[in-house]
Short mmCIF file of C-alpha atoms in Angstrom, two decimals:
data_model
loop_
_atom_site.label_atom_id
_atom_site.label_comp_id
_atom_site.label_asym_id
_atom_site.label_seq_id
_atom_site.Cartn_x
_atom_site.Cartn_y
_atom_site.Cartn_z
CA UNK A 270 -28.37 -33.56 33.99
CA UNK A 271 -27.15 -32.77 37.21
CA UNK A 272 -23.39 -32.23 36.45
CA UNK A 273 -24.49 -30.31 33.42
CA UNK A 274 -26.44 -28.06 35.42
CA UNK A 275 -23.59 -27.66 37.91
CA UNK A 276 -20.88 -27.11 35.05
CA UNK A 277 -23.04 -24.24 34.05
CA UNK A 278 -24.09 -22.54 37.59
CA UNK A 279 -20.23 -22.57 38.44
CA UNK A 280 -19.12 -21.28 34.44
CA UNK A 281 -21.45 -18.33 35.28
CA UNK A 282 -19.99 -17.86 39.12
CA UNK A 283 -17.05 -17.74 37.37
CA UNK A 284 -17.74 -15.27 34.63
CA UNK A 285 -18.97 -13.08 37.48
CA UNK A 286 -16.07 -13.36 39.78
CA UNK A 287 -14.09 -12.54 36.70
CA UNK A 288 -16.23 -8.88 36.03
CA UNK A 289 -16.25 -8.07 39.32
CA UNK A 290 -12.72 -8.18 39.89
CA UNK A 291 -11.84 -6.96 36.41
CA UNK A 292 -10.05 -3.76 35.77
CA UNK A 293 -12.06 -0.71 36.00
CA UNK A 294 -12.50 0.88 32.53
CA UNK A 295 -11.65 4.77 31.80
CA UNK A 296 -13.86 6.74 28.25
CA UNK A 297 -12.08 9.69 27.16
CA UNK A 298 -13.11 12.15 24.03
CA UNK A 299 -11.64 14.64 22.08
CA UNK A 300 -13.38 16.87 19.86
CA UNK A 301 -13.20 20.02 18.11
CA UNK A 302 -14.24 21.92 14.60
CA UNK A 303 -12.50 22.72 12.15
CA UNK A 304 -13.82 25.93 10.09
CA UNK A 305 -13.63 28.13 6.80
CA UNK A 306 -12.44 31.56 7.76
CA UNK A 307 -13.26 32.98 3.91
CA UNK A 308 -12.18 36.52 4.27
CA UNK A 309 -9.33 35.66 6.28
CA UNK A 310 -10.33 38.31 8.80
CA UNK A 311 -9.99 36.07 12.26
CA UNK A 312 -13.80 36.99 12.95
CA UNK A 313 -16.76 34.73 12.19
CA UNK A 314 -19.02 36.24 10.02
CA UNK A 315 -21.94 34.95 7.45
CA UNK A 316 -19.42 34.04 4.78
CA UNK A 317 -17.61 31.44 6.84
CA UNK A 318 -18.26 27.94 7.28
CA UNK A 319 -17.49 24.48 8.82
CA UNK A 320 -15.41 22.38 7.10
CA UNK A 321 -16.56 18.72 6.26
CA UNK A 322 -14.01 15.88 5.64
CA UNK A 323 -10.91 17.67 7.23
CA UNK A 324 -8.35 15.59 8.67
CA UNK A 325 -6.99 16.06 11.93
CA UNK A 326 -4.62 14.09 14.19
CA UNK A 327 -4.16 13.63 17.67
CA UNK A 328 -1.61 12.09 19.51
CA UNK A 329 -1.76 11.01 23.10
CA UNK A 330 0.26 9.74 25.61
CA UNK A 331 -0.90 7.41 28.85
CA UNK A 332 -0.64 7.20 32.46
CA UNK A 333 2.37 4.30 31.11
CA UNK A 334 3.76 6.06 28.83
CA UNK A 335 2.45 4.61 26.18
CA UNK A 336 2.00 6.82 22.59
CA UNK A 337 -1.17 6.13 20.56
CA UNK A 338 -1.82 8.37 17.42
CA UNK A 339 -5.88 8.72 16.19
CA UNK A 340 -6.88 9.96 12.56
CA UNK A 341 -10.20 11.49 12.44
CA UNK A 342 -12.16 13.12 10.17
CA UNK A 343 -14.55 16.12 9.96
CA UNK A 344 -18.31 15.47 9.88
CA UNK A 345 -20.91 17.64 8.26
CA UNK A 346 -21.24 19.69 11.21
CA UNK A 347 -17.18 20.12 10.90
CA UNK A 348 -16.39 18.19 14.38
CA UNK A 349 -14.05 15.50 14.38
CA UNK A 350 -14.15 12.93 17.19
CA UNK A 351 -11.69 10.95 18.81
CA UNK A 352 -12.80 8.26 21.83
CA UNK A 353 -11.14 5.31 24.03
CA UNK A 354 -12.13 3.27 26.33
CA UNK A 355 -9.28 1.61 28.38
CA UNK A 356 -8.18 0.81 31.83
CA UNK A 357 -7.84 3.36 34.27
CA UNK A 358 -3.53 3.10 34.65
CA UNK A 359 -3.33 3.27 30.90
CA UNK A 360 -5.87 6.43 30.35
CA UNK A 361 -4.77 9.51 28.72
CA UNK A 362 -2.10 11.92 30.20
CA UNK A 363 -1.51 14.50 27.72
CA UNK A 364 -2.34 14.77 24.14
CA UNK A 365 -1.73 17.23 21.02
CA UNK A 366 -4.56 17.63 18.23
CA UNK A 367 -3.23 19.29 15.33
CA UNK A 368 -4.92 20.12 11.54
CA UNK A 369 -3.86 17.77 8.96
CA UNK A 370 -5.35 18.46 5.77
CA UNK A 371 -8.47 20.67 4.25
CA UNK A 372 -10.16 18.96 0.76
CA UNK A 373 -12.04 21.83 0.60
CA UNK A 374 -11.84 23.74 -2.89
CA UNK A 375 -10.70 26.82 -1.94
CA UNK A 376 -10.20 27.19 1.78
CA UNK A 377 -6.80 25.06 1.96
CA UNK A 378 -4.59 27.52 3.76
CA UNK A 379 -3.99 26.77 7.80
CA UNK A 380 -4.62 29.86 9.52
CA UNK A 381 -1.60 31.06 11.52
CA UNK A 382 -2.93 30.42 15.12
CA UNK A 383 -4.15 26.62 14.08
CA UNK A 384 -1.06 24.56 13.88
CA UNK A 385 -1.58 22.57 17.21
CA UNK A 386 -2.80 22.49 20.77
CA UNK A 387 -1.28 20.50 23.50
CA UNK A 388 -3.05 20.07 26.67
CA UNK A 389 -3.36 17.56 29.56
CA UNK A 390 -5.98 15.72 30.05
CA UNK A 391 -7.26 15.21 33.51
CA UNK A 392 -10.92 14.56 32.50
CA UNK A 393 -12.70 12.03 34.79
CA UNK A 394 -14.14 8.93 32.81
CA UNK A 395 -17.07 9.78 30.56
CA UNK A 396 -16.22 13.26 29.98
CA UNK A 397 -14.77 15.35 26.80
CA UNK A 398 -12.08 17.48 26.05
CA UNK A 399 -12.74 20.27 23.80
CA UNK A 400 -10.16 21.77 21.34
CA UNK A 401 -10.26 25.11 19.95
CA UNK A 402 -11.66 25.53 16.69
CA UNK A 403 -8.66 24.55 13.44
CA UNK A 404 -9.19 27.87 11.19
CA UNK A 405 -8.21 27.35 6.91
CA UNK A 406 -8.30 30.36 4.76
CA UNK A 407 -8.83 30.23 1.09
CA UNK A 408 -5.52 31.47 -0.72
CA UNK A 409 -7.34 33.90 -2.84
CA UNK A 410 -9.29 35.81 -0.32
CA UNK A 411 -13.10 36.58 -2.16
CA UNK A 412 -13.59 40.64 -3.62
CA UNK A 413 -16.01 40.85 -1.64
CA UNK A 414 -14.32 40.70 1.60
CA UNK A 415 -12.29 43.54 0.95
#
């Protein structure tokens, strides 16, 4: 009982040496919204609405130099998310969301000022980056609007 008792104080000693010295971790975010600009008029008004389901991408590259590419999807709200947690050499340098796709019936048309934003990111761990709003237009702008 006595070696079994020792295996286990010094398996836990270890298992605490071994967090304590570990690498510190880095949590990043990106998010953003992605909207329904109905009349097309670049000005938010009652018509217009979030979009839920749209696809965006964002591509990032580290502190290495490494390139990692995220899918993400719109939620009913219209924000899409995108979050890491990795070491602190290997966070997030500089990234580039950009709109993907719309599967909304009629507002399927990327608004000219929503075709990507790069930006560094320099965020301390645990904070968020947030991207300006991705703006689709229906093709056939509503009668009403006019």
């Amino acid at each position: 009982m006595d070696s079994q008792l020792r295996k286990l104080v010094t398996g836990l000693f270890l298992l605490s040496a071994i967090a304590v010295s570990g690498v510190k971790a880095w949590t990043g975010e990106i998010h953003g919204r992605v909207v329904c600009d109905v009349c097309g008029d670049s000005s938010i008004g009652p018509e217009d609405h979030v979009l839920e389901g749209a696809e965006v991408a964002v591509l990032c590259i580290t502190k290495s130099g490494e390139v990692l590419n995220y899918q993400a999807f719109t939620n009913d709200k219209g924000v899409y998310t995108v979050a890491e947690t990795m070491s602190e050499s290997d966070r997030w340098d500089a990234c580039l969301a950009r709109p993907i796709s719309s599967f909304h019936e009629h507002c399927t048309q990327l608004g000219e000022t929503s075709t990507g934003v790069k930006f560094s990111y320099d965020r301390p761990s645990g904070f968020s980056h947030r991207v300006k709003p991705f703006v689709y237009i229906p093709a056939i702008v509503p009668t009403y609007c006019k």
